[in-house]
GROMACS .gro file of C-alpha atoms in nm:
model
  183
    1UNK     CA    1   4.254   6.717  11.377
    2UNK     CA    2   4.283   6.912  11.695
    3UNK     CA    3   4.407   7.278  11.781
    4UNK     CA    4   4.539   7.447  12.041
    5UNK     CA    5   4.424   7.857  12.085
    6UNK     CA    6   4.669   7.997  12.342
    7UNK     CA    7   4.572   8.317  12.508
    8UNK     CA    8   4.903   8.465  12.627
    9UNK     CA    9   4.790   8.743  12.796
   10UNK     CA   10   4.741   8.708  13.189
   11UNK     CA   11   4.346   8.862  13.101
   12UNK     CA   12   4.122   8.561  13.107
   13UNK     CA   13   3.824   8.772  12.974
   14UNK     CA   14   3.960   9.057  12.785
   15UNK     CA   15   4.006   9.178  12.394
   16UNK     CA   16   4.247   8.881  12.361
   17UNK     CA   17   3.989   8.620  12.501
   18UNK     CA   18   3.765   8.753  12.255
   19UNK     CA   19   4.040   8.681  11.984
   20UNK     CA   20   4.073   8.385  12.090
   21UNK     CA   21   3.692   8.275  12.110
   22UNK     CA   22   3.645   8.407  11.760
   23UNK     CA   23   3.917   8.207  11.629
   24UNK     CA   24   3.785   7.881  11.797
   25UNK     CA   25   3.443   7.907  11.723
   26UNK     CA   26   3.559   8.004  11.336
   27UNK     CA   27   3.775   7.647  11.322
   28UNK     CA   28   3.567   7.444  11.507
   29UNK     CA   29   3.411   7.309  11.232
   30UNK     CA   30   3.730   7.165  11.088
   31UNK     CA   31   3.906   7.108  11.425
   32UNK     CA   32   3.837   6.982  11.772
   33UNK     CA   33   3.937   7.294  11.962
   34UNK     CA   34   4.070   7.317  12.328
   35UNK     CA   35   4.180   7.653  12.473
   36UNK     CA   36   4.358   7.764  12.738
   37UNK     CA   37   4.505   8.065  12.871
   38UNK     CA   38   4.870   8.114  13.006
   39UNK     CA   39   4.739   8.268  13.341
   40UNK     CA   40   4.548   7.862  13.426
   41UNK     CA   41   4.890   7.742  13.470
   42UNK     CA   42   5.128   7.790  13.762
   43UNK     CA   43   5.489   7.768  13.681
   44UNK     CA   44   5.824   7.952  13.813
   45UNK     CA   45   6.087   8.178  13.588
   46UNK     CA   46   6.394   7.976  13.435
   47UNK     CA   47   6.690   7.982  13.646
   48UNK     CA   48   6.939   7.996  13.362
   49UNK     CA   49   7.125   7.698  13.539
   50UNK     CA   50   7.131   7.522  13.172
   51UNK     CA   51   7.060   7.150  13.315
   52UNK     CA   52   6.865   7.073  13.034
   53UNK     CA   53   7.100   7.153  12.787
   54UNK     CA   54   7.296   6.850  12.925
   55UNK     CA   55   6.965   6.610  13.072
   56UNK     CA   56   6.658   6.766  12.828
   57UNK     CA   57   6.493   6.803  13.160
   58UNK     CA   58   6.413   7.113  13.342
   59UNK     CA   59   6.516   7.122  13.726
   60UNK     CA   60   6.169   7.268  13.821
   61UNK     CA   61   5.846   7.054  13.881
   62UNK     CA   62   5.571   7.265  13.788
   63UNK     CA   63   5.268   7.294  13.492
   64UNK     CA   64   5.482   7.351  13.181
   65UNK     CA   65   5.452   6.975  13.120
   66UNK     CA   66   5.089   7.043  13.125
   67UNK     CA   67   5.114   7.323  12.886
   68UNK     CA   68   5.328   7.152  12.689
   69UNK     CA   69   5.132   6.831  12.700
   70UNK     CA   70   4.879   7.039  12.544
   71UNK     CA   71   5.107   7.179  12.215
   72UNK     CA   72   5.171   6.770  12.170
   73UNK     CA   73   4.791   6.639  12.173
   74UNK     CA   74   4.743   6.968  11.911
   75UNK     CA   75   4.808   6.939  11.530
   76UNK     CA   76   4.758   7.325  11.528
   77UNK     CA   77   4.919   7.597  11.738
   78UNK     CA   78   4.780   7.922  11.763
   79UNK     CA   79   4.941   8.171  11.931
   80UNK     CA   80   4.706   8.492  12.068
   81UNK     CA   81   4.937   8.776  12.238
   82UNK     CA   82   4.890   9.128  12.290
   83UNK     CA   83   5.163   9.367  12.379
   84UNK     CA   84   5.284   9.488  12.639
   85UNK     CA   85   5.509   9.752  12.653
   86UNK     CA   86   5.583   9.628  12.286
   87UNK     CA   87   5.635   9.308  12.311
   88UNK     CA   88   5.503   8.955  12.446
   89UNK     CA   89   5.369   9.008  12.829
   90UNK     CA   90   5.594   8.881  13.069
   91UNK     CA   91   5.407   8.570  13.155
   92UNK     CA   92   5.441   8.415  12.803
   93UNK     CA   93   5.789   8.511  12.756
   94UNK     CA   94   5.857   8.320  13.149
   95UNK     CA   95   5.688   8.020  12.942
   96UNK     CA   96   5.905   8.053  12.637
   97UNK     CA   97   6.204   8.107  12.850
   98UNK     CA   98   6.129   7.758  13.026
   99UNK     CA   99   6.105   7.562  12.730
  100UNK     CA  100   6.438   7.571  12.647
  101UNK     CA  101   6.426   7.163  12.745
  102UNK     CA  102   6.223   7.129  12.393
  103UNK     CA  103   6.457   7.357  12.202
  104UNK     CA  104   6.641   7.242  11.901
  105UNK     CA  105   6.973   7.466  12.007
  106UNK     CA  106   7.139   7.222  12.228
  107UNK     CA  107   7.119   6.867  12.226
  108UNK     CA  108   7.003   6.641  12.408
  109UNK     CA  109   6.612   6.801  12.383
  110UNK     CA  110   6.280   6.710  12.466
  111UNK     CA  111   6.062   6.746  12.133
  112UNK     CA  112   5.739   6.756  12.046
  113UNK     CA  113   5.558   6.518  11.799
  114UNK     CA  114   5.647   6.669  11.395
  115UNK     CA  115   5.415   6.833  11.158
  116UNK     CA  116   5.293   7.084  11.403
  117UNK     CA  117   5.162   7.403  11.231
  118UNK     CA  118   5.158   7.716  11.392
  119UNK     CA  119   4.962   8.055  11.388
  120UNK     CA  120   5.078   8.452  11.524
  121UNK     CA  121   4.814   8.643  11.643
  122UNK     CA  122   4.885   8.987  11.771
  123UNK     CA  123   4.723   9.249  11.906
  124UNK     CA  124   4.789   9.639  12.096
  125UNK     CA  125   4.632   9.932  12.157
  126UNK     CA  126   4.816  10.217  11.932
  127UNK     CA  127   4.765  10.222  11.580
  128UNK     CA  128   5.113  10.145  11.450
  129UNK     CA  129   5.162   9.735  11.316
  130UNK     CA  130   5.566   9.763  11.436
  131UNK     CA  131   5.480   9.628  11.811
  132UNK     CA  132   5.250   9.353  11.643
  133UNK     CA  133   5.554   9.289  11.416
  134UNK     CA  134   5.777   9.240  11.686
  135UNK     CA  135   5.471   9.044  11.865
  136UNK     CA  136   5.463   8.788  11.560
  137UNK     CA  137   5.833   8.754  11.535
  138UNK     CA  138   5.872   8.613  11.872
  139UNK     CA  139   5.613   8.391  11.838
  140UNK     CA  140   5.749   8.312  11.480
  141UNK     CA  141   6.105   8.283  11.680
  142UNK     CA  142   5.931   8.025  11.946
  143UNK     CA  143   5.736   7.815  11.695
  144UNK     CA  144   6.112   7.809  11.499
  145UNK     CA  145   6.308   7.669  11.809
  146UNK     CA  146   6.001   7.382  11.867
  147UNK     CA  147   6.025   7.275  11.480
  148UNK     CA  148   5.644   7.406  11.477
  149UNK     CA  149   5.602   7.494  11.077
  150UNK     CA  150   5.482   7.877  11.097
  151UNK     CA  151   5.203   7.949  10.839
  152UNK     CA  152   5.080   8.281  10.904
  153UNK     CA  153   5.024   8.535  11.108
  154UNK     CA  154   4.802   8.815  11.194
  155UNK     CA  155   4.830   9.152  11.374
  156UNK     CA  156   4.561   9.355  11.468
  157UNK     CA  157   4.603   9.686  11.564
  158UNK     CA  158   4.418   9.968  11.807
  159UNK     CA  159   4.249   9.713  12.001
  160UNK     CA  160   4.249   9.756  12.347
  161UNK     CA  161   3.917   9.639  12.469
  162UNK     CA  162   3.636   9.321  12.380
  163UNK     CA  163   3.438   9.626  12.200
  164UNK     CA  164   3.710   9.686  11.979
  165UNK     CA  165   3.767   9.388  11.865
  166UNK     CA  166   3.393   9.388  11.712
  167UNK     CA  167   3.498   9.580  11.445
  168UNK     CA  168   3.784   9.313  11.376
  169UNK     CA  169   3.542   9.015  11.319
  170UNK     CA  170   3.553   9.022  10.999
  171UNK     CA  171   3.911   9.050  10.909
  172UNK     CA  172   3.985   8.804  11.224
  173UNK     CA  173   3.737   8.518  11.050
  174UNK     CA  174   3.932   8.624  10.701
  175UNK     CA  175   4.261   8.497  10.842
  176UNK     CA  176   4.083   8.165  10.974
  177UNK     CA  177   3.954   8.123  10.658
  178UNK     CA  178   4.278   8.167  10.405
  179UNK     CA  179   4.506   8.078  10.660
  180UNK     CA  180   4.456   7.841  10.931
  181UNK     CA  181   4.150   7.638  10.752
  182UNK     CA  182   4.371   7.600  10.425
  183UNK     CA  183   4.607   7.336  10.577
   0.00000   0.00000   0.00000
């Protein structure tokens, strides 16, 4: 089985990298793991012009067929976002926002292959679990709109930088465990 580990945050080699190399190397055992992070991929805001509620195709060439080529070849999903400003970071919301060809709202659609299961990771710097909340439910939301099954989630919070997500290891390799190695 494979998985895909998203980093969503535009940092290629901050506190959610780290997430997202502790999660890989905790499943790699079970699955073949590729990650990537939103900020490898070059692709342009929606324009709201709704062709692709009438073609399933999206007016703009760019790498979101890559990306999305990449949620197909993957049996697992898993999501890694921190907030910002309490909620998703801009780039993965842009992403979201230009998938609208693969979601299940309109019809025609573009869809991915079934029996996808997906994963909320989320992380932020204050101590309170509402932004991470908020953080899982628009993943959760995404995941919904893609007919990926959603099977857990975790938020993490008061972690701004790789050394405080040390601290986390266990509790991060706790959620691999009970949740995304028990499908």
């Amino acid at each position: 089985m494979k998985a895909l580990v998203m980093n969503c945050s535009p940092v290629r080699n901050g506190a959610t990298a780290e997430i997202v190399r502790l999660i890989s190397q905790e499943i790699s055992a079970v699955y073949d793991v590729k990650n990537v992070c939103i900020d490898d991929y070059d692709f342009a805001f929606c324009k709201g012009c709704r062709s692709c509620h009438k073609t399933a195709e999206c007016v703009i060439s760019d790498d979101i067929d890559r990306i999305m080529e990449e949620f197909e070849r993957a049996d697992v999903i898993v999501c890694v976002s921190p907030s910002y400003w309490a909620d998703i970071p801009g780039q993965f919301k842009a992403f979201i926002d230009r998938c609208t060809p693969w979601c299940n709202t309109h019809s025609p659609h573009r869809r991915i292959s079934s029996g996808k299961r997906g994963f909320a990771v989320a992380l932020r710097t204050g101590p309170g679990m509402h932004e991470c909340e908020r953080i899982i439910g628009s993943i959760e939301h995404f995941y919904g709109h893609l007919e990926i099954e959603c099977c857990g989630s975790l938020g993490l919070c008061s972690v701004e930088y790789k050394e405080n997500v040390e601290p986390r290891i266990t509790e991060i390799k706790n959620f691999c465990m009970t949740k995304i190695l028990q499908i």
